[in-house]
Coordinates of C-alpha atoms in Angstrom, one line a residue:
M1 CA 162.9 229.5 83.6
G2 CA 165.0 226.4 83.9
N3 CA 168.3 228.5 83.3
F4 CA 167.2 230.7 86.2
A5 CA 166.8 227.9 89.1
A6 CA 169.6 226.1 87.9
N7 CA 172.1 229.3 88.5
E8 CA 170.0 231.4 91.4
G9 CA 168.3 228.9 92.9
L10 CA 170.0 228.3 95.7
S11 CA 170.6 231.9 96.0
V12 CA 166.4 232.0 96.3
F13 CA 166.7 228.7 98.8
V14 CA 168.7 230.6 101.5
I15 CA 167.8 233.5 100.9
L16 CA 164.0 232.9 101.6
V17 CA 165.2 230.5 104.2
W18 CA 166.7 233.5 106.3
L19 CA 163.8 235.5 105.7
G20 CA 161.7 232.6 107.7
I21 CA 164.3 232.5 110.7
N22 CA 163.6 236.5 110.7
A23 CA 159.8 236.0 110.8
F24 CA 159.5 232.5 113.2
L25 CA 161.6 234.2 115.3
F26 CA 160.0 237.7 115.6
V27 CA 156.3 235.6 115.7
Q28 CA 157.7 233.2 118.5
F29 CA 159.1 235.7 120.8
Y30 CA 156.5 238.5 120.4
M31 CA 153.9 235.6 121.8
A32 CA 156.6 234.7 124.6
F33 CA 155.6 238.4 126.0
L34 CA 152.3 237.5 125.8
V35 CA 152.0 234.8 128.7
E36 CA 151.2 235.5 132.3
R37 CA 155.4 236.4 133.8
W38 CA 154.8 239.0 131.8
F39 CA 151.1 240.3 133.1
Y40 CA 152.0 243.4 135.3
T41 CA 154.7 244.7 132.9
R42 CA 151.7 244.3 129.8
V43 CA 150.2 247.2 133.1
L44 CA 152.6 249.3 132.1
L45 CA 154.1 248.8 129.3
G46 CA 151.4 247.6 126.6
Q47 CA 152.3 246.0 123.3
A48 CA 155.7 247.8 123.4
L49 CA 156.7 245.1 125.3
S50 CA 156.2 243.1 122.8
W51 CA 157.1 244.9 120.2
A52 CA 160.4 245.6 122.2
R53 CA 161.4 242.1 122.6
A54 CA 160.8 240.8 119.1
P55 CA 163.2 242.2 117.2
A56 CA 166.1 241.9 120.1
A57 CA 165.9 238.5 119.1
C58 CA 166.5 238.9 115.5
L59 CA 168.3 241.4 116.2
N60 CA 170.7 238.7 117.8
F61 CA 170.9 235.9 115.4
N62 CA 171.6 239.2 112.4
C63 CA 174.6 239.5 114.8
M64 CA 175.4 235.8 114.6
L65 CA 175.8 235.4 111.4
I66 CA 176.6 239.2 110.1
L67 CA 180.5 238.3 111.0
L68 CA 181.1 235.4 108.9
P69 CA 180.2 236.7 105.9
V70 CA 183.9 238.7 106.1
C71 CA 185.5 235.6 107.8
R72 CA 187.7 235.2 104.5
N73 CA 189.6 232.2 105.6
L74 CA 187.0 230.2 106.6
L75 CA 184.7 230.9 103.5
T76 CA 188.1 230.2 101.0
L77 CA 188.0 226.3 103.2
L78 CA 184.9 226.5 102.6
R79 CA 184.8 226.7 98.6
G80 CA 187.4 224.0 98.7
S81 CA 185.8 221.3 101.1
I82 CA 182.3 221.8 99.2
Q83 CA 183.6 222.0 95.7
C84 CA 184.0 218.6 94.8
C85 CA 180.5 218.3 96.3
S86 CA 178.7 221.4 94.6
R87 CA 179.9 223.6 92.6
T88 CA 176.2 225.4 93.5
A89 CA 176.3 225.3 96.8
A90 CA 180.0 226.7 96.0
R91 CA 179.7 229.7 94.2
Q92 CA 177.1 231.2 96.7
L93 CA 180.2 231.7 99.2
D94 CA 180.8 234.6 96.4
R95 CA 178.8 236.5 97.4
N96 CA 179.1 236.6 100.5
L97 CA 179.0 241.0 100.5
T98 CA 176.0 240.7 99.3
F99 CA 174.2 238.6 102.4
H100 CA 176.9 241.0 104.6
K101 CA 175.0 243.8 103.4
L102 CA 171.4 241.9 103.3
V103 CA 172.2 241.0 107.4
A104 CA 172.9 244.7 108.1
Y105 CA 170.2 246.8 106.6
M106 CA 168.2 243.6 108.3
I107 CA 169.8 244.7 111.8
A108 CA 169.3 248.7 110.5
F109 CA 165.9 247.5 110.7
H110 CA 165.0 245.7 113.9
T111 CA 167.0 247.5 115.6
A112 CA 165.1 251.5 114.3
V113 CA 162.3 249.5 115.3
H114 CA 163.8 248.2 118.7
I115 CA 164.8 251.2 120.1
V116 CA 160.8 253.0 118.8
A117 CA 159.6 250.5 121.2
H118 CA 161.3 251.3 123.9
L119 CA 160.9 255.1 123.4
F120 CA 156.7 254.3 124.1
N121 CA 158.4 251.7 127.0
F122 CA 160.4 255.0 129.1
E123 CA 156.9 257.4 128.2
Y124 CA 154.7 254.6 129.5
F125 CA 157.0 253.7 133.0
M126 CA 157.1 257.8 133.7
D127 CA 153.2 258.2 133.2
A128 CA 153.0 255.5 135.6
Q129 CA 155.2 257.4 138.3
L130 CA 152.9 261.2 137.2
N131 CA 149.7 260.1 137.6
R132 CA 149.8 259.7 141.4
N133 CA 146.9 257.4 142.3
S134 CA 147.2 254.7 144.7
S135 CA 143.2 253.4 143.0
L136 CA 144.9 252.5 139.9
L137 CA 147.2 249.4 139.2
P138 CA 149.8 251.1 137.3
F139 CA 151.0 254.1 139.9
I140 CA 150.7 250.7 142.8
L141 CA 153.2 248.7 140.8
S142 CA 155.5 251.5 140.1
E143 CA 155.6 251.6 144.0
I144 CA 156.7 248.0 144.4
G145 CA 160.1 248.1 145.4
T146 CA 160.4 251.6 146.6
G147 CA 162.3 250.4 150.5
D148 CA 164.7 247.8 148.8
N149 CA 164.6 248.3 145.2
A150 CA 165.5 244.2 145.2
S151 CA 162.3 243.4 142.9
F152 CA 161.2 246.6 141.2
L153 CA 159.5 246.9 138.4
N154 CA 159.9 250.3 137.2
P155 CA 162.8 251.6 136.9
I156 CA 162.2 255.5 137.3
R157 CA 161.7 255.0 140.7
S158 CA 159.5 258.6 141.7
N159 CA 158.1 260.9 139.4
E160 CA 160.9 263.4 139.9
T161 CA 163.4 261.5 138.1
N162 CA 164.2 261.9 134.5
P163 CA 163.5 259.1 131.8
T164 CA 167.2 260.6 130.5
I165 CA 169.7 260.2 133.8
V166 CA 167.7 256.7 133.5
M167 CA 168.9 256.1 130.3
F168 CA 172.2 257.5 131.1
T169 CA 172.6 255.6 134.4
T170 CA 172.3 252.1 133.6
I171 CA 174.7 248.8 131.9
A172 CA 171.6 248.9 129.2
G173 CA 171.2 252.6 128.5
L174 CA 174.2 252.9 128.1
T175 CA 175.5 249.9 126.1
G176 CA 171.9 250.8 124.5
V177 CA 173.6 254.3 123.2
A178 CA 176.7 253.1 122.2
I179 CA 175.4 250.3 120.1
T180 CA 173.3 252.5 118.0
L181 CA 176.0 254.9 117.7
A182 CA 178.1 253.0 116.0
L183 CA 175.7 251.2 114.2
I184 CA 174.9 254.5 112.6
L185 CA 178.5 255.5 111.5
I186 CA 179.0 251.8 110.7
I187 CA 175.4 252.3 108.0
T188 CA 176.6 255.6 106.6
S189 CA 179.5 255.5 106.3
S190 CA 178.9 252.6 103.5
M191 CA 176.8 253.9 101.7
E192 CA 179.1 253.8 97.8
V193 CA 179.3 257.3 97.8
I194 CA 181.4 257.2 100.9
R195 CA 182.9 254.3 100.5
R196 CA 184.5 255.2 96.6
S197 CA 185.9 258.5 97.3
Y198 CA 186.8 258.5 101.3
F199 CA 188.1 254.8 101.4
E200 CA 189.6 255.4 104.8
V201 CA 186.4 257.2 106.4
F202 CA 184.9 253.7 105.5
W203 CA 187.6 250.9 106.9
Y204 CA 188.2 253.0 110.2
T205 CA 184.5 253.7 110.9
H206 CA 183.7 250.0 110.0
H207 CA 185.6 249.0 112.7
L208 CA 183.3 249.9 115.2
F209 CA 181.5 246.8 114.6
V210 CA 184.2 245.9 117.8
I211 CA 182.8 248.8 120.5
F212 CA 179.3 247.5 119.0
F213 CA 179.6 243.7 119.8
I214 CA 180.9 244.6 123.3
G215 CA 177.7 246.9 124.2
L216 CA 176.5 244.1 122.3
V217 CA 176.6 241.6 124.8
F218 CA 176.2 243.5 127.5
H219 CA 173.5 245.2 126.6
G220 CA 171.4 241.9 127.6
F221 CA 171.7 243.4 131.2
G222 CA 167.2 244.8 130.2
I223 CA 165.3 247.3 132.4
V224 CA 162.5 245.6 131.2
R225 CA 161.8 243.2 134.0
G226 CA 159.1 240.0 135.0
Q227 CA 157.1 238.2 137.1
T228 CA 159.8 236.1 139.3
A229 CA 158.3 232.3 139.6
A230 CA 157.8 232.2 143.0
S231 CA 156.4 234.9 143.2
L232 CA 153.4 233.3 139.9
K233 CA 152.4 231.1 143.5
T234 CA 151.5 233.5 145.9
N235 CA 150.7 236.0 143.6
I236 CA 148.4 235.0 139.9
P237 CA 147.9 237.8 137.8
D238 CA 144.3 236.8 136.9
V239 CA 143.3 236.0 140.3
C240 CA 144.8 239.3 142.0
A241 CA 145.2 241.9 139.7
D242 CA 141.8 243.4 140.9
Q243 CA 142.7 242.5 144.6
F244 CA 145.9 244.6 144.3
E245 CA 144.6 247.3 147.0
D246 CA 144.5 244.0 149.8
W247 CA 148.2 242.7 148.1
G248 CA 149.9 241.5 151.8
T249 CA 147.2 242.1 153.7
N250 CA 146.7 240.2 156.4
G251 CA 144.0 237.4 154.5
S252 CA 145.2 238.6 151.7
N253 CA 145.8 235.3 149.3
C254 CA 147.7 237.2 146.8
A255 CA 151.3 238.6 148.0
V256 CA 153.2 241.3 146.9
P257 CA 154.6 240.2 143.2
E258 CA 158.4 240.1 142.5
F259 CA 159.1 241.2 139.9
A260 CA 163.6 240.4 138.2
G261 CA 164.7 240.4 134.8
N262 CA 166.1 237.8 132.5
P263 CA 169.8 237.0 132.3
P264 CA 172.0 238.1 129.3
M265 CA 171.2 235.9 126.2
T266 CA 173.0 237.8 123.7
W267 CA 176.4 236.2 124.2
K268 CA 174.8 232.6 123.4
W269 CA 174.1 234.4 120.4
V270 CA 177.4 235.9 118.9
V271 CA 179.5 234.5 120.8
G272 CA 180.2 230.9 118.3
P273 CA 181.4 233.5 115.4
M274 CA 183.7 235.9 117.6
I275 CA 185.5 232.9 118.2
L276 CA 186.0 232.4 114.6
Y277 CA 186.3 236.2 113.6
V278 CA 189.1 236.0 117.0
C279 CA 190.8 233.2 115.1
E280 CA 190.3 235.3 111.8
R281 CA 192.3 237.8 112.7
L282 CA 194.7 236.2 114.7
V283 CA 195.6 234.2 110.8
R284 CA 195.6 237.4 109.7
I285 CA 198.3 238.6 112.3
Y286 CA 200.6 235.9 111.6
R287 CA 200.6 236.2 107.7
S288 CA 201.1 239.7 108.2
H289 CA 204.0 238.9 109.3
Q290 CA 205.3 236.9 107.0
K291 CA 207.9 238.1 105.2
V292 CA 207.3 239.6 101.4
V293 CA 209.8 240.3 99.4
I294 CA 209.8 242.4 96.0
T295 CA 211.5 240.5 93.6
K296 CA 210.4 243.3 90.1
V297 CA 209.4 246.7 90.0
V298 CA 207.2 247.9 86.7
M299 CA 205.9 250.9 85.6
H300 CA 203.3 250.2 83.3
P301 CA 201.5 253.5 81.1
S302 CA 198.1 254.4 82.5
K303 CA 199.2 255.1 85.5
T304 CA 199.5 250.8 86.9
L305 CA 202.4 249.2 89.0
E306 CA 203.1 246.4 88.5
L307 CA 204.3 244.7 91.7
Q308 CA 205.8 240.7 92.0
M309 CA 206.3 239.0 95.0
K310 CA 208.0 236.2 96.8
R311 CA 206.6 235.1 99.8
K312 CA 207.9 230.9 102.0
G313 CA 205.1 228.6 101.7
F314 CA 202.5 230.6 99.1
H315 CA 199.8 228.5 97.6
M316 CA 197.7 229.8 95.1
E317 CA 194.9 229.5 92.4
V318 CA 193.8 230.9 89.2
G319 CA 191.6 234.2 89.8
Q320 CA 192.3 234.5 93.5
Y321 CA 193.3 237.7 95.2
V322 CA 195.7 239.5 98.2
F323 CA 195.2 241.7 100.5
I324 CA 197.9 244.3 101.2
Q325 CA 199.4 246.4 103.9
C326 CA 202.2 248.8 103.4
P327 CA 203.2 249.8 106.6
S328 CA 205.3 252.6 105.2
V329 CA 202.1 253.9 104.3
S330 CA 199.7 253.5 106.8
R331 CA 199.6 251.0 109.3
L332 CA 196.0 249.8 109.5
E333 CA 194.8 249.7 105.7
W334 CA 195.0 246.5 103.3
H335 CA 193.8 247.1 100.1
P336 CA 192.1 243.4 98.2
F337 CA 194.2 243.8 95.0
T338 CA 193.6 240.3 92.1
L339 CA 196.3 238.8 91.7
T340 CA 197.7 238.6 87.8
S341 CA 200.4 235.7 88.2
A342 CA 199.7 232.5 87.0
P343 CA 200.4 229.3 89.6
E344 CA 203.2 227.4 87.5
E345 CA 205.2 231.1 87.8
D346 CA 207.7 231.3 91.2
Y347 CA 206.3 234.7 92.3
F348 CA 203.2 236.5 92.9
S349 CA 202.3 239.6 91.1
A350 CA 199.8 242.5 91.2
H351 CA 198.6 245.5 88.9
I352 CA 197.6 248.5 91.4
R353 CA 196.0 251.7 89.4
I354 CA 197.0 254.2 90.9
V355 CA 193.7 256.4 91.2
G356 CA 193.8 257.0 95.2
D357 CA 195.9 258.9 98.6
W358 CA 197.1 255.3 99.1
T359 CA 197.8 253.6 96.4
Q360 CA 199.3 257.6 94.8
A361 CA 201.3 256.6 97.6
L362 CA 202.4 253.2 97.6
Y363 CA 203.5 254.1 93.6
E364 CA 206.1 257.3 95.4
A365 CA 207.1 254.4 98.3
C366 CA 208.2 251.6 95.2
V367 CA 209.5 253.7 92.1
G368 CA 207.9 258.0 92.7
D369 CA 209.7 259.8 89.7
K370 CA 212.8 258.1 90.3
T371 CA 214.8 256.9 86.4
E372 CA 217.2 254.9 87.8
P373 CA 216.8 251.7 90.0
Q374 CA 216.2 251.0 92.8
E375 CA 218.2 248.0 95.1
A376 CA 215.5 245.7 96.7
W377 CA 216.9 247.1 100.6
K378 CA 215.2 250.9 99.6
L379 CA 212.2 249.5 98.5
P380 CA 208.7 249.5 100.7
R381 CA 207.9 246.7 103.8
L382 CA 204.8 244.8 102.6
A383 CA 202.4 242.3 104.5
I384 CA 200.8 240.1 102.1
D385 CA 197.0 238.2 103.2
G386 CA 195.3 235.6 101.5
P387 CA 195.3 233.9 98.8
F388 CA 191.4 234.4 98.9
G389 CA 189.4 232.0 96.7
T390 CA 186.7 233.4 94.2
A391 CA 184.5 232.0 91.5
S392 CA 187.4 232.4 89.2
E393 CA 189.0 229.3 90.6
D394 CA 186.7 227.0 88.6
V395 CA 187.4 228.1 85.2
F396 CA 189.9 225.1 84.7
R397 CA 185.8 222.9 85.5
Y398 CA 184.4 223.5 82.3
E399 CA 185.1 222.6 78.8
V400 CA 184.5 226.4 77.7
V401 CA 184.8 229.2 79.2
M402 CA 184.2 233.4 78.2
L403 CA 186.0 235.7 80.5
V404 CA 184.2 239.3 80.2
G405 CA 186.0 241.9 81.6
A406 CA 186.6 245.7 81.2
G407 CA 189.7 248.1 82.2
I408 CA 191.4 247.5 85.1
G409 CA 188.8 244.1 85.8
V410 CA 190.7 242.5 83.0
T411 CA 193.7 241.2 85.4
P412 CA 191.8 237.9 87.1
F413 CA 192.4 237.4 83.6
A414 CA 196.1 237.6 83.0
S415 CA 196.4 234.9 85.8
I416 CA 194.4 232.7 83.6
L417 CA 195.4 232.8 80.2
K418 CA 199.2 232.6 81.6
S419 CA 197.9 229.2 83.2
V420 CA 196.3 228.4 79.9
W421 CA 199.2 228.8 78.1
Y422 CA 201.4 227.3 80.9
K423 CA 199.3 223.9 80.5
R424 CA 199.7 224.0 76.8
I425 CA 203.6 224.3 76.6
Q426 CA 203.6 221.8 79.4
N427 CA 200.6 218.8 78.0
N428 CA 199.2 218.5 80.7
Q429 CA 196.5 216.5 79.9
D430 CA 194.3 217.2 83.1
V431 CA 193.0 220.3 81.1
F432 CA 189.1 219.9 81.2
T433 CA 189.1 223.2 79.6
K434 CA 188.5 223.0 75.6
K435 CA 187.7 226.5 74.2
V436 CA 188.1 229.9 76.3
R437 CA 186.4 233.5 74.5
E438 CA 187.7 236.3 75.5
V439 CA 186.0 239.4 76.0
T440 CA 187.3 242.8 76.8
Q441 CA 186.7 246.5 76.6
L442 CA 190.2 248.1 77.7
N443 CA 193.1 250.7 77.3
I444 CA 195.5 248.0 76.2
S445 CA 198.6 250.1 77.4
I446 CA 197.4 248.6 80.1
L447 CA 198.0 245.5 80.5
S448 CA 199.5 244.3 76.5
C449 CA 202.5 242.9 78.6
F450 CA 199.8 239.7 79.1
F451 CA 198.0 239.8 76.3
T452 CA 200.5 239.9 73.3
E453 CA 201.6 237.0 73.3
L454 CA 199.0 235.0 74.9
L455 CA 195.8 235.5 72.0
V456 CA 198.8 235.1 69.2
I457 CA 199.4 231.0 71.4
L458 CA 195.8 230.6 72.5
Q459 CA 194.0 231.9 68.8
I460 CA 191.1 232.3 71.2
K461 CA 188.0 233.6 69.6
I462 CA 187.2 237.0 70.4

């Protein structure tokens, strides 16, 4: 129990805080639409009003968070900053994609609740127009603003209006449809079976988040309206609701109520993360235009391609990874690969297993079936984004280290073991690590170039 608390306690705490904030926002905004200002709106919509607005608040909160776990440069910066204070806190940043998925699931849940509640709202709006009985308050409320449409409550202006037309002729309706379609495509294409078998589908549809966020910002121009503050002074619902037949007549103390929508609020939640993400993309664009030189290409057994590269100003730590783009293969696709070189070397390298269309195209562009050496200028141009931090950076902060991996997953160990070797031959006295244990299950032909010498020199106990 103690080990679980030490290793997972902070993660559990973060999740509980996140869930608590979601629950608080839901209850807070549910209750906020039960106040006097929304009395007449509830006459038309009932509890569906609160059920629509409460998940909308949770959506704003989670949409604020969804971009932060994929700002890799920001996470790398934070990891380096808090590493000296708390290793446990730094390790939480390595679970960024897990948290990204949890937030996405929460967005999907609240979106479903929000949509269902609004479907009921449209039904209630239409029922108020169809039941044209002047002795009923819902019909009277629906008739307000018929002349100038300035202060209407019911967006469906007559019993001949099609709710579908209202949905596609209003900002809230159009953006709502666009947001929903984008979200459905993003979530369905993120399923593991799609992501692993059709990565391009996942990659391209995930960029619909741009449409999602643009629609989200403008979606705040809502159809749902409440009584204005000035109108509450001339028409107090608790007093005037039962006197609706005399509203606005001579001798009546109750004026015809006026209504207005809330100003858009979503942008206040998401503008900060959107700016951070734009800065993140600008950094990536800058890096992608830096010149990368391929110094060596090696084709290892088991269809593993090794690329040794150089880039001005490139600095790495053990176990870090980079994103690689090959414009001659695809100008839009970036794929992550663990660095297999050590920080002490004057180049950085990646071992790429040929298992898909993109890696096959990269292999053919670099070596293919050519047997003769290729000149450097004939090799494809590459763009590199990174390096980005991982938990492997902490390896030299512990006295005893165990490395466990299988197949191509042993690539982070190549960087670590190389660095250990360099530190040993350089007699580096600052290394805290005293013992390295390595457990692997792999085809030795994949990475034999790393371990043949290192296992002997380091005398690693398996």
